[in-house]
Structure formats: C-alpha cells, structure tokens
Short mmCIF file of C-alpha atoms and ligand atoms in Angstrom, two decimals:
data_model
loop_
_atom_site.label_atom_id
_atom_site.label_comp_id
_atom_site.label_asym_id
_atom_site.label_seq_id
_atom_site.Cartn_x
_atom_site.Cartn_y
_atom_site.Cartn_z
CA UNK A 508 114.98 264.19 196.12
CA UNK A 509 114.24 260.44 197.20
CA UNK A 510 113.54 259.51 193.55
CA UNK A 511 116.75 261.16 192.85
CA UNK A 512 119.11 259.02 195.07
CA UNK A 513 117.25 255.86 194.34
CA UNK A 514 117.88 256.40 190.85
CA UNK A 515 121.53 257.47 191.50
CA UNK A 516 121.55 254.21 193.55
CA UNK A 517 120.78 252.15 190.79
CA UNK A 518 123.04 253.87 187.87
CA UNK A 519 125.82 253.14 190.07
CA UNK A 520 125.06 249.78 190.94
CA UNK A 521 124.43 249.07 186.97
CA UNK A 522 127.69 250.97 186.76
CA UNK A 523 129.69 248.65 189.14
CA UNK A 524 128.21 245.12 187.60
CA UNK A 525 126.61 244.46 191.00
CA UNK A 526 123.32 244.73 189.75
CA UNK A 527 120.93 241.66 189.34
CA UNK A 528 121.13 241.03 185.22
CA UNK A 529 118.02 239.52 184.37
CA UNK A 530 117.83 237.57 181.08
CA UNK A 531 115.18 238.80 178.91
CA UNK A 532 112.56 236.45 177.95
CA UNK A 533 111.49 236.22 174.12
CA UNK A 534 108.52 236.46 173.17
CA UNK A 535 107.82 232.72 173.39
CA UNK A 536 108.98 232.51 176.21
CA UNK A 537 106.84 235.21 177.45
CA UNK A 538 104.23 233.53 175.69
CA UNK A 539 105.12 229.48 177.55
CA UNK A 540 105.57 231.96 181.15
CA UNK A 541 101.74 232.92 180.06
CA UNK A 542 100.79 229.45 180.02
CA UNK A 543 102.35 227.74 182.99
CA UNK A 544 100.74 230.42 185.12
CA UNK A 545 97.13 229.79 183.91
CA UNK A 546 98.21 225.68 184.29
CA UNK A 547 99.72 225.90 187.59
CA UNK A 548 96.01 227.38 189.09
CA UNK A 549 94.71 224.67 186.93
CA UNK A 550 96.69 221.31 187.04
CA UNK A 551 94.59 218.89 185.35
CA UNK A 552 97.38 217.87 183.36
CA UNK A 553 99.63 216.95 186.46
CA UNK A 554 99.60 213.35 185.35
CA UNK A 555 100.04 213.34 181.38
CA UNK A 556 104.03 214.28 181.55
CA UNK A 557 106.95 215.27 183.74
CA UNK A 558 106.41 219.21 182.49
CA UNK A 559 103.24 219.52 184.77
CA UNK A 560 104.74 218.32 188.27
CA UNK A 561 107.97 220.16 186.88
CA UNK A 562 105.82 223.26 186.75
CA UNK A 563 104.06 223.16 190.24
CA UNK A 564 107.56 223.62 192.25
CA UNK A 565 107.49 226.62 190.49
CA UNK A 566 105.98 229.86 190.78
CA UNK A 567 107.23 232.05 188.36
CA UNK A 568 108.98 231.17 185.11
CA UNK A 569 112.21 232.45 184.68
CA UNK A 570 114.42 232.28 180.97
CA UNK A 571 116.15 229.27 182.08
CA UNK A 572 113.02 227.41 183.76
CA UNK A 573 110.82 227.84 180.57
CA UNK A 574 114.16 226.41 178.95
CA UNK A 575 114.09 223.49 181.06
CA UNK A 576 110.43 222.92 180.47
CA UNK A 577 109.97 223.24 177.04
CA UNK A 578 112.93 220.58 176.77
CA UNK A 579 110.77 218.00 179.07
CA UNK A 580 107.88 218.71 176.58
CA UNK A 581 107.81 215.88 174.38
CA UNK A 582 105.06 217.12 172.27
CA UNK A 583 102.55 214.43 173.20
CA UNK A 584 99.74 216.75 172.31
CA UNK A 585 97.37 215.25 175.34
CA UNK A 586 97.53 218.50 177.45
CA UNK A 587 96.19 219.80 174.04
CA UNK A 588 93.48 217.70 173.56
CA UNK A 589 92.22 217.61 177.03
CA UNK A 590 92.67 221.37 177.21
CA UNK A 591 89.19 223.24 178.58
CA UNK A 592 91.61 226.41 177.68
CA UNK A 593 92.83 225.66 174.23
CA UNK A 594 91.83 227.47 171.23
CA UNK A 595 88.96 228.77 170.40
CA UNK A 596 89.06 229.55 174.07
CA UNK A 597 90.30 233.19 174.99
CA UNK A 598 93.01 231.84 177.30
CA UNK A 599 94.20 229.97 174.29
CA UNK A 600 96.27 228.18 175.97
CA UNK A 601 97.97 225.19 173.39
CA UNK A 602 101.21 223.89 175.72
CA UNK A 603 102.39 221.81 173.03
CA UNK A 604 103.01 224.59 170.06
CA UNK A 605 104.05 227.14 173.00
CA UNK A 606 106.82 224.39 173.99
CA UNK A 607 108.23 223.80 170.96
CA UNK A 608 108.55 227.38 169.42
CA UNK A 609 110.97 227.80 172.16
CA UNK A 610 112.62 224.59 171.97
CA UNK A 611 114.19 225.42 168.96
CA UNK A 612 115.21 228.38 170.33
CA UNK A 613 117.05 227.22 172.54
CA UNK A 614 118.80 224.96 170.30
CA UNK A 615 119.72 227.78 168.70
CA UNK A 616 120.58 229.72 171.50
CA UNK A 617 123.45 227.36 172.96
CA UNK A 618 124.11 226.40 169.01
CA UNK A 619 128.22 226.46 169.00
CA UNK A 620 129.39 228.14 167.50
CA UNK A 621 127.20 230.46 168.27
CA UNK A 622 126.80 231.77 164.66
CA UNK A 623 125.47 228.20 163.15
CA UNK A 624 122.54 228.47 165.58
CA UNK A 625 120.78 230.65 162.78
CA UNK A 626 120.77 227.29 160.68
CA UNK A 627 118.39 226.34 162.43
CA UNK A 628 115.82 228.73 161.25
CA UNK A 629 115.93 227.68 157.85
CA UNK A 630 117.32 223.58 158.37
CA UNK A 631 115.19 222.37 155.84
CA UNK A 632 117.40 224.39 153.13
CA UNK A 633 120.54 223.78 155.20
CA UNK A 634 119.68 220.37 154.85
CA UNK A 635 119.20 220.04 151.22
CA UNK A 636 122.23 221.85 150.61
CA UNK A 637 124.43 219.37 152.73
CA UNK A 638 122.85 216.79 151.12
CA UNK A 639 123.28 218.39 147.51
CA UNK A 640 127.16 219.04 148.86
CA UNK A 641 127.88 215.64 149.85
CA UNK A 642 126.48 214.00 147.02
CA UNK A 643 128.73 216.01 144.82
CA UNK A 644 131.58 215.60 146.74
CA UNK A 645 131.48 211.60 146.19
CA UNK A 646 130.38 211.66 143.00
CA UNK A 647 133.17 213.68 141.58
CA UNK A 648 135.62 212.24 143.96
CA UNK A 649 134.82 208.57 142.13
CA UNK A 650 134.36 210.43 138.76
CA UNK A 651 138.25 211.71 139.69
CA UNK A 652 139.65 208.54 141.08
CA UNK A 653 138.03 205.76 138.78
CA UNK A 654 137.21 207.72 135.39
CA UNK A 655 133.26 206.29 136.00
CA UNK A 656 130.45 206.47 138.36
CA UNK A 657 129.79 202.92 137.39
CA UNK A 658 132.46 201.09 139.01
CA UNK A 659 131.86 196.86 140.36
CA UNK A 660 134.82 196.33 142.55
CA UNK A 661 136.03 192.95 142.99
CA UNK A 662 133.76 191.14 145.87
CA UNK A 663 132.32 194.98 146.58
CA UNK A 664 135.69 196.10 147.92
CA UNK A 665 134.41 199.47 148.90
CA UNK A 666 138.01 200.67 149.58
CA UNK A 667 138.59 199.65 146.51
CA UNK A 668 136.82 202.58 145.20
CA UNK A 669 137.39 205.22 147.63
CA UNK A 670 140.76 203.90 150.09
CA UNK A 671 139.87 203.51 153.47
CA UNK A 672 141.99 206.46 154.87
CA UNK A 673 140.59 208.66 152.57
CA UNK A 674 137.45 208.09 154.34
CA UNK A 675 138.59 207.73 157.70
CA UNK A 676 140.30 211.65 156.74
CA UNK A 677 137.20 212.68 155.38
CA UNK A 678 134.35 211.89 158.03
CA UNK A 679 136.45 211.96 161.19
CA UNK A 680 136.72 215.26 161.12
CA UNK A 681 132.79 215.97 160.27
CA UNK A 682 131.85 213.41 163.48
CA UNK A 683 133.92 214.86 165.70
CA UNK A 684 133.39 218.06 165.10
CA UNK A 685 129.43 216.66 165.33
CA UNK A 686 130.06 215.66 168.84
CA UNK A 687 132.30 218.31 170.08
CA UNK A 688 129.36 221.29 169.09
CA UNK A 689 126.67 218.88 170.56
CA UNK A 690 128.48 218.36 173.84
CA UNK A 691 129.22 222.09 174.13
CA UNK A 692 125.95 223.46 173.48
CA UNK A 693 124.04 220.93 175.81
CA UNK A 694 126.92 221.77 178.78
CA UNK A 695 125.79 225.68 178.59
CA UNK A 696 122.22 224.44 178.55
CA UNK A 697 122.98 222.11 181.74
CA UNK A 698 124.92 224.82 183.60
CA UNK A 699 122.41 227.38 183.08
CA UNK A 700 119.27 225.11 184.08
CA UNK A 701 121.53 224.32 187.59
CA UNK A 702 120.56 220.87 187.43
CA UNK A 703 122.30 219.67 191.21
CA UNK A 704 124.09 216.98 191.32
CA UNK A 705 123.11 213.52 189.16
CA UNK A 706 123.41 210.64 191.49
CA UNK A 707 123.56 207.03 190.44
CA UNK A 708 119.33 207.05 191.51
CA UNK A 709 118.79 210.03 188.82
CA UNK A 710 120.91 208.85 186.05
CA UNK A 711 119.09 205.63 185.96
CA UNK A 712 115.69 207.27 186.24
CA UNK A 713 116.74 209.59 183.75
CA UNK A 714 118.28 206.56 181.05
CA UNK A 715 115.33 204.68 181.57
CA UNK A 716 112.87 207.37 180.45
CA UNK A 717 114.96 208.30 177.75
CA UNK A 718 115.10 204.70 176.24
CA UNK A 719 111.26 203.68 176.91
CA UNK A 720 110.21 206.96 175.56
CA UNK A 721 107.90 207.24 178.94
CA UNK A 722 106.56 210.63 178.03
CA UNK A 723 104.49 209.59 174.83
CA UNK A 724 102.94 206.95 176.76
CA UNK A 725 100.31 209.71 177.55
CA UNK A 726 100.46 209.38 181.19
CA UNK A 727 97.82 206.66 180.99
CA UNK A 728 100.07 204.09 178.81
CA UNK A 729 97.54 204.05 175.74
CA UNK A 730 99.75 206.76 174.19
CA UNK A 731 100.08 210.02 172.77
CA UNK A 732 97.42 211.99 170.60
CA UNK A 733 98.61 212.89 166.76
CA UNK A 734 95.83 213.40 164.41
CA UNK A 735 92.93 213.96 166.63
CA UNK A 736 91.98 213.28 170.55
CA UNK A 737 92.53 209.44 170.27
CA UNK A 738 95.15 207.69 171.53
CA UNK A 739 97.91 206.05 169.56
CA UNK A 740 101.47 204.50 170.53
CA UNK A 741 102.24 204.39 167.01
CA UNK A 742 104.01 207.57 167.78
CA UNK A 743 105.92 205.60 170.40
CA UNK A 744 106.78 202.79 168.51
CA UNK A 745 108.17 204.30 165.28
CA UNK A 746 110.45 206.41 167.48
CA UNK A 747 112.02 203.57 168.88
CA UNK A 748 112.23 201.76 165.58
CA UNK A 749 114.10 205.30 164.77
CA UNK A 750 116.11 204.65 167.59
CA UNK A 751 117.32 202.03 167.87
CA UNK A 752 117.99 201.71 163.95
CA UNK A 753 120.08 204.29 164.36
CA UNK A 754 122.23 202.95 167.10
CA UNK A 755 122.12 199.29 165.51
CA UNK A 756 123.73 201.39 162.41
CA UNK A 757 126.28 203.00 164.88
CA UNK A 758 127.24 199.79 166.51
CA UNK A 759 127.94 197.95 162.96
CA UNK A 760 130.00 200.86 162.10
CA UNK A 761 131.78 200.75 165.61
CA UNK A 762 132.20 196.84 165.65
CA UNK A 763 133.89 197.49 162.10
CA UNK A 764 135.95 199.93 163.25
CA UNK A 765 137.63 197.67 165.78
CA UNK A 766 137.76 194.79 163.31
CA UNK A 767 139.68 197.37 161.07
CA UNK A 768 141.83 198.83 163.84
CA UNK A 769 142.25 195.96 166.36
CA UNK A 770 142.37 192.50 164.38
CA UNK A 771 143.21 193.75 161.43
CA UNK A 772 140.18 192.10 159.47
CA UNK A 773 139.19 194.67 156.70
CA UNK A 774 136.00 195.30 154.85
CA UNK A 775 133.65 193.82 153.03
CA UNK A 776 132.67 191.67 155.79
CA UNK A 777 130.35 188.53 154.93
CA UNK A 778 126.66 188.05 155.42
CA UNK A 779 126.47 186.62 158.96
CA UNK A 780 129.40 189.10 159.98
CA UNK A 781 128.36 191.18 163.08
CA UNK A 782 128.94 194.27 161.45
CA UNK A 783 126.73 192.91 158.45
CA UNK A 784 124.07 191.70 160.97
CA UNK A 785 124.03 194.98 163.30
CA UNK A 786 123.42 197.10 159.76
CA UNK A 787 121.00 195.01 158.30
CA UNK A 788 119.13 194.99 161.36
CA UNK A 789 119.83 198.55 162.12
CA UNK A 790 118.85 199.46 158.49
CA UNK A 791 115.44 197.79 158.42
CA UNK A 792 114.62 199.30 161.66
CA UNK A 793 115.35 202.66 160.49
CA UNK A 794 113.13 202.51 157.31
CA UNK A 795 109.84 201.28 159.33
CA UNK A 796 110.59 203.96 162.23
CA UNK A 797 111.66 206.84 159.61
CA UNK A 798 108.21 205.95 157.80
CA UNK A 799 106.19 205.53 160.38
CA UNK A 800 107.19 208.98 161.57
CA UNK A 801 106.51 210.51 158.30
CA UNK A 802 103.16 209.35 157.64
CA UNK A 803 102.28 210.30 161.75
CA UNK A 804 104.37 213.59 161.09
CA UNK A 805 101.71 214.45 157.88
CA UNK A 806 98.71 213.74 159.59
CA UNK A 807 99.62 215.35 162.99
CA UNK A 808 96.90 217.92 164.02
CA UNK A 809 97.56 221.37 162.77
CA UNK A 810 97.49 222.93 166.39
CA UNK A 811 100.13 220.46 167.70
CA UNK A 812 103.65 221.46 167.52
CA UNK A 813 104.86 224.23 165.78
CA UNK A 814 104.50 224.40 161.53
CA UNK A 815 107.59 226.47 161.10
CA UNK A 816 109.66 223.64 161.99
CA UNK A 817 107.41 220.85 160.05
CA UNK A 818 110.61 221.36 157.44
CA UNK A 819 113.05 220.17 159.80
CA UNK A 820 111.25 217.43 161.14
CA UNK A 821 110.24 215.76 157.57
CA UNK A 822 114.00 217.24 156.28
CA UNK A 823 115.43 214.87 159.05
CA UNK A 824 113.28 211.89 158.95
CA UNK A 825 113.88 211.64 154.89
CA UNK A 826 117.80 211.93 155.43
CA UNK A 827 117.46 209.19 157.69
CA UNK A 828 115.47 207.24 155.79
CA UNK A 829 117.78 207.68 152.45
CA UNK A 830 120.86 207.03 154.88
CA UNK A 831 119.41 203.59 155.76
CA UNK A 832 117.76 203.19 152.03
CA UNK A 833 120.78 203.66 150.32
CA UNK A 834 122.81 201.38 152.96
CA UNK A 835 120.83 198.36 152.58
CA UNK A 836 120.67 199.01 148.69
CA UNK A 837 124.68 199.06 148.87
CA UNK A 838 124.89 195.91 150.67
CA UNK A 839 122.37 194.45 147.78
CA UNK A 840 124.52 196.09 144.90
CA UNK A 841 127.81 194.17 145.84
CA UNK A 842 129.22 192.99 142.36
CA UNK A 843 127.15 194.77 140.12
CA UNK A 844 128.09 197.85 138.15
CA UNK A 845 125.92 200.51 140.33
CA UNK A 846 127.97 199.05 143.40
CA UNK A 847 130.07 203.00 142.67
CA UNK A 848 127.33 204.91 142.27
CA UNK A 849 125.48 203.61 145.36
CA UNK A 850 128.34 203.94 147.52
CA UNK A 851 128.25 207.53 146.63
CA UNK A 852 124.73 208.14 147.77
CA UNK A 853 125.06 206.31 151.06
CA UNK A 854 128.29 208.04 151.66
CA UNK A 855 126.91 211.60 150.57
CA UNK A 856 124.13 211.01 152.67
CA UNK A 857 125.69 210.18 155.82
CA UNK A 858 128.15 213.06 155.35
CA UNK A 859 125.27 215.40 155.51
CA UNK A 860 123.77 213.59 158.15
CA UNK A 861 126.68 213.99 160.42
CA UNK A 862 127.31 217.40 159.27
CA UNK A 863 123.83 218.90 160.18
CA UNK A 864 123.93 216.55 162.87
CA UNK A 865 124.64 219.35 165.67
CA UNK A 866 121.81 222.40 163.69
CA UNK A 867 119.26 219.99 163.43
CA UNK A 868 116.28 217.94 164.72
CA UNK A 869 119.02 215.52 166.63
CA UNK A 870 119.67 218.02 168.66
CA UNK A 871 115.95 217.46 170.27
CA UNK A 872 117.50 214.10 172.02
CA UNK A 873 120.20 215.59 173.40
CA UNK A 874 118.27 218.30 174.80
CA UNK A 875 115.26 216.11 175.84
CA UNK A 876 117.91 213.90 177.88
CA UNK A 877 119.50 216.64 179.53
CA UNK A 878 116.02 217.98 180.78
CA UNK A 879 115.09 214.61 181.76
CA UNK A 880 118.21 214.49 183.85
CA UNK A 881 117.38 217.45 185.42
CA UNK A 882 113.78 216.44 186.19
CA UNK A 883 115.30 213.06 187.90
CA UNK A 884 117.77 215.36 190.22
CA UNK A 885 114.78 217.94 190.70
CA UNK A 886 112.20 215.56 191.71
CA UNK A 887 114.59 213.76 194.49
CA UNK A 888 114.81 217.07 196.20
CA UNK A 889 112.41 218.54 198.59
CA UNK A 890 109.25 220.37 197.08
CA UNK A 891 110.26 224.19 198.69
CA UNK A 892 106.51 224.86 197.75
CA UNK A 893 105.04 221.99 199.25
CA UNK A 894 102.49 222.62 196.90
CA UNK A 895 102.60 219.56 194.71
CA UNK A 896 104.85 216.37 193.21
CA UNK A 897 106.07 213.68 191.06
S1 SF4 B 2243 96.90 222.49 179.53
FE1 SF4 B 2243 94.86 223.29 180.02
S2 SF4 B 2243 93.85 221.62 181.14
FE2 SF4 B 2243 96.05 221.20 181.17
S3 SF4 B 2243 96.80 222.12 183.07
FE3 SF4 B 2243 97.06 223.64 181.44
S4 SF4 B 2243 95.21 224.88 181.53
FE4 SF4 B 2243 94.78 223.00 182.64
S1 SF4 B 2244 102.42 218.03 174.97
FE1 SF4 B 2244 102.57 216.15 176.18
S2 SF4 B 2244 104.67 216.17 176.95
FE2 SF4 B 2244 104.19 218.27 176.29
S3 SF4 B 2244 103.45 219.30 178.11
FE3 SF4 B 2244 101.66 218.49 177.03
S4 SF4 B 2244 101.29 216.50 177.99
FE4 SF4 B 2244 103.37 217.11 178.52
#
C-alpha cells in the first residue's frame, strides 16, 4: 500500500512538472563521469591542467559538469602518459580521448540551429563540399562577369573583377551569420555550466590563459606530449603561429574595411600599406602554424584524442592553410593573367571557411574560452569541499 502511494506520489509530481528533470548523460559522458571518479581518489594529475583541480570541488559529475570539463581539456595528452591507469590497465582510464569524444558533442549539442549540429559528425565531408561550393561559385561568377578565368586587371584591381559590393553582399551575410550561431550556441553552453559572475580579476585570468595557451605548457612549462611520453612545445608554438595568423589576417581585412568605409581609400593597397603588412604577416604565420599542426596532428599518438574527429582537425588545418596559401599567392599574382583565377581560390576558400566556421573545429576556441572563464570565476570562490585547489 506504501509502494502504492509513493508511486502515486511520483506520477503526479511528473504529472505537475515539479519533478527534478535530470539530463541524461551519453554514453561518453557516462564514460568521462567513470573517469573523474577513479581520478578524484587518485589526483596525481592535479598539477598538469585546470581539469584536475576543476574536478576535486566536485564529487559527482553531472551532464553539465562533464560539459564544462571536457571543454577545459585541452588535449595535452600528459595525464595520458603519466597514467598508472591507462590502457592496457583494466581501469583504462585515457582522460584525453574520454574528453574529447564529448567535446564534440557538445558542440553539437548547443550547434544553432540545432539541426546543423549533425554536421559535425561528418565535417570533414561538410567541409569539402563548402569548399567544392565556393570554389564554383567564384569561378563561374568570373566565368559570367568577365567571359575568362584568366583575367589581369589593371594594377590587380580586385574589384575590378568581382565589384566590391558584390562582395561585401556576398560574405556579410555568411560572417554574420558565422558569428550570430557561434555566439548563440556558446551562451546556452555558458548558462547551462552557471558560470557566476566574471569579474574584471576572472576575465583577465581567463584572456591571459587563452592567449599564452597555458594548458599545453604541461603543467611543468616543457610542454605537452604528442607522439610519445616526451615533452614538446612545438604543439604550443604552432598554435599560436595559427593564432595569431589568423587574427593578423582579420585585422588587415578590418583595417581595410575602414580605409574603404571611413577615408574612402579603396583597394589594392601598396606594399608597405598596413593592410598589406598585417596580411603578409598574418599569412606567413598561418602557413608555419597550419603546418606545424599537421605534421604534429599525423604523428600524434593513436590513444590521444579521439580518431573519429582526426577528419575535422586535418579538414580545418588544410582550409586554413589554402586560405593563407592562396592569399599570399594573390598578392604575388598582381598583374599577371592568373591574378582571376587566384582571386577565385582565395575567395572560395574563405567563403567556406566562414561558412563552416560555426560546425567546425573553430568552434573548440570558443568553447575552450568559455570553460576557461568559468574555471577563473570557479576557482575565486570558496572550495565547498575543502578538499582540494587551484
Ligand atoms: S589520469 Fe590517471 S594518474 Fe592522472 S589523476 Fe587520473 S587516474 Fe590518476
Ligand atoms: S589531456 Fe592535458 S589538458 Fe586534458 S585533462 Fe589531461 S592533462 Fe589536462
């Protein structure tokens, strides 16, 4: 009769809304949950990252704390390495793989729209395709609007070729749209994680990690592990070559924006121009990081990371690289007759860039600042456990 009320209790409560929903973990998720219970009796990896004093202020793993954690992973392999656990060990415990099978779940998980999170899955093929679409997008576009592919513009007039608002109508729609899904899916990811507030304190701790790259310093500054159990910054480095290439490119295209909009002064802009300088710089940087990353990314030990998504990764690295490839081959093409044909490979290029952009292995820094954030706030607030801390 007890069991009957209890269980009349309960369908009414479910029937009402008032009961507790708790998300249902996946099944890595269930798997990472595994894992951070067997490290947080053994912490002897409390020094290597943030994930490991993250962990110990926990006791039990919840959907959104494995969320959080698999986010501050940077995939440093040295918890790997120095694992007494890891396979062929029965606890097989391997952090890093566990980490980022559901980091790009959750990518896909707080994907918006919703729907495009399944490009994920498969983003080496969605990136191929992008590529393939925005190729032949340019291509016909200056096959339609100059008769030829093979087009020298006088003093490598660009707009000459395609007009500048037919650009500007073209990839403002693609960046924005870029940002907008970015910003939306990391907000749900932030509200659900119930990161407190960010003070002035956190968002400086949390910048500076993000722009040093702290976490594939190893914990011990001689860097992160990648074929084997040795240390290497190489890792390290060639991600901020990536980086900052990248936002050397962004800046030259910024600066030329408000030369365009503000002064007036329109493209081609000469050698020593900043725009010309930011890019060239920008470029280079990109093809030594995106390389760099490659060769690391085909040598990395097979237990590290997860080889489902080695197709993203490399898918991402090469669009990069062709992005900056083809930019700094533009710039060198000025006057001659493949000037119209290069344009449309650095132009198809980047549109597929910023396209996939929002379903693809950019997403990681987004994510990976957000969680940093959160560790920042977290680790400012007293330990409730009093068990252990940054
Ligand atoms: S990864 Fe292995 S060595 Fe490191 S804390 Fe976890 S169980 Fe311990
Ligand atoms: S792989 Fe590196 S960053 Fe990730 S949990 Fe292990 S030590 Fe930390």
């Amino acid at each position: 009769m007890q069991q009957l009320e209890a269980l009349t209790r309960e369908a009414r409560a479910l029937a009402s809304g008032s009961y507790p929903v708790i998300p249902i973990l996946s099944v890595n998720e269930t798997e990472v949950g595994r894992q951070m219970t067997i490290c947080n009796s053994c912490r002897y990896c409390e020094g290597f990252c943030a994930v490991f004093p993250a962990m110990t202020r926990r006791l039990e793993f919840g959907k959104a704390d494995i969320n959080y954690l698999a986010n501050l992973c940077h995939n440093c392999g040295a918890c790997l390495h120095a694992c007494q656990y890891a396979p062929p060990h029965e606890f097989a415990v391997n952090v890093p793989q566990a980490m980022a099978k559901v980091r790009v779940e959750t990518y896909a998980d707080y994907a918006w729209p919703a729907a495009l999170g399944a490009l994920y899955k498969r983003n080496g093929l969605t990136l191929s395709l992008a590529l393939v679409a925005g190729l032949a997008l340019f291509l016909m576009l200056a096959a339609g609007l100059q008769g030829s592919l093979f087009h020298a513009s006088a003093g490598g007039n660009f707009y000459s070729i395609f007009p500048h608002n037919l650009m500007v109508g073209l990839f403002a729609p693609i960046f924005l749209f870029a940002v907008l899904s970015l910003s939306l899916g990391v907000r749900r990811f932030w509200m659900d994680v119930s990161p407190g507030t960010a003070t002035a304190a956190a968002m400086g701790d949390a910048a500076d990690k993000v722009l040093r790259l702290k976490f594939l310093d190893g914990g011990h500054g001689e860097g992160c592990n990648n074929a084997n159990d040795s240390f290497t910054l190489a890792r390290r480095r060639y991600h901020h070559f990536t980086f900052y290439g990248f936002m050397l490119c962004f800046a030259a295209t910024s600066v030329a924006t408000l030369y365009h909009y503000l002064f007036g002064w329109e493209a081609p802009y000469g050698l020593t121009s900043l725009p010309k300088l930011l890019g060239i710089a920008g470029g280079v940087s990109l093809l030594i990081g995106t390389v760099g990353l490659f060769v690391l990314n085909l040598s990395r030990h097979p237990l590290q990371g997860d080889a489902a998504q080695k197709p993203m990764d490399r898918g991402f690295i090469s669009l990069l690289f062709l992005t900056a490839a083809s930019g700094l081959t533009l710039m060198l093409s000025r006057g001659t007759p493949i000037l119209g044909l290069t344009l449309c490979v650095h132009l198809g290029a980047v549109m597929a860039l910023f396209a996939t952009l929002p379903y693809g292995k950019f997403a990681h820094g987004i994510f990976r600042s957000a969680a940093l954030l959160k560790w920042a706030i977290e680790k400012r607030q007293p330990n409730s456990l009093q068990l252990g801390d940054d």
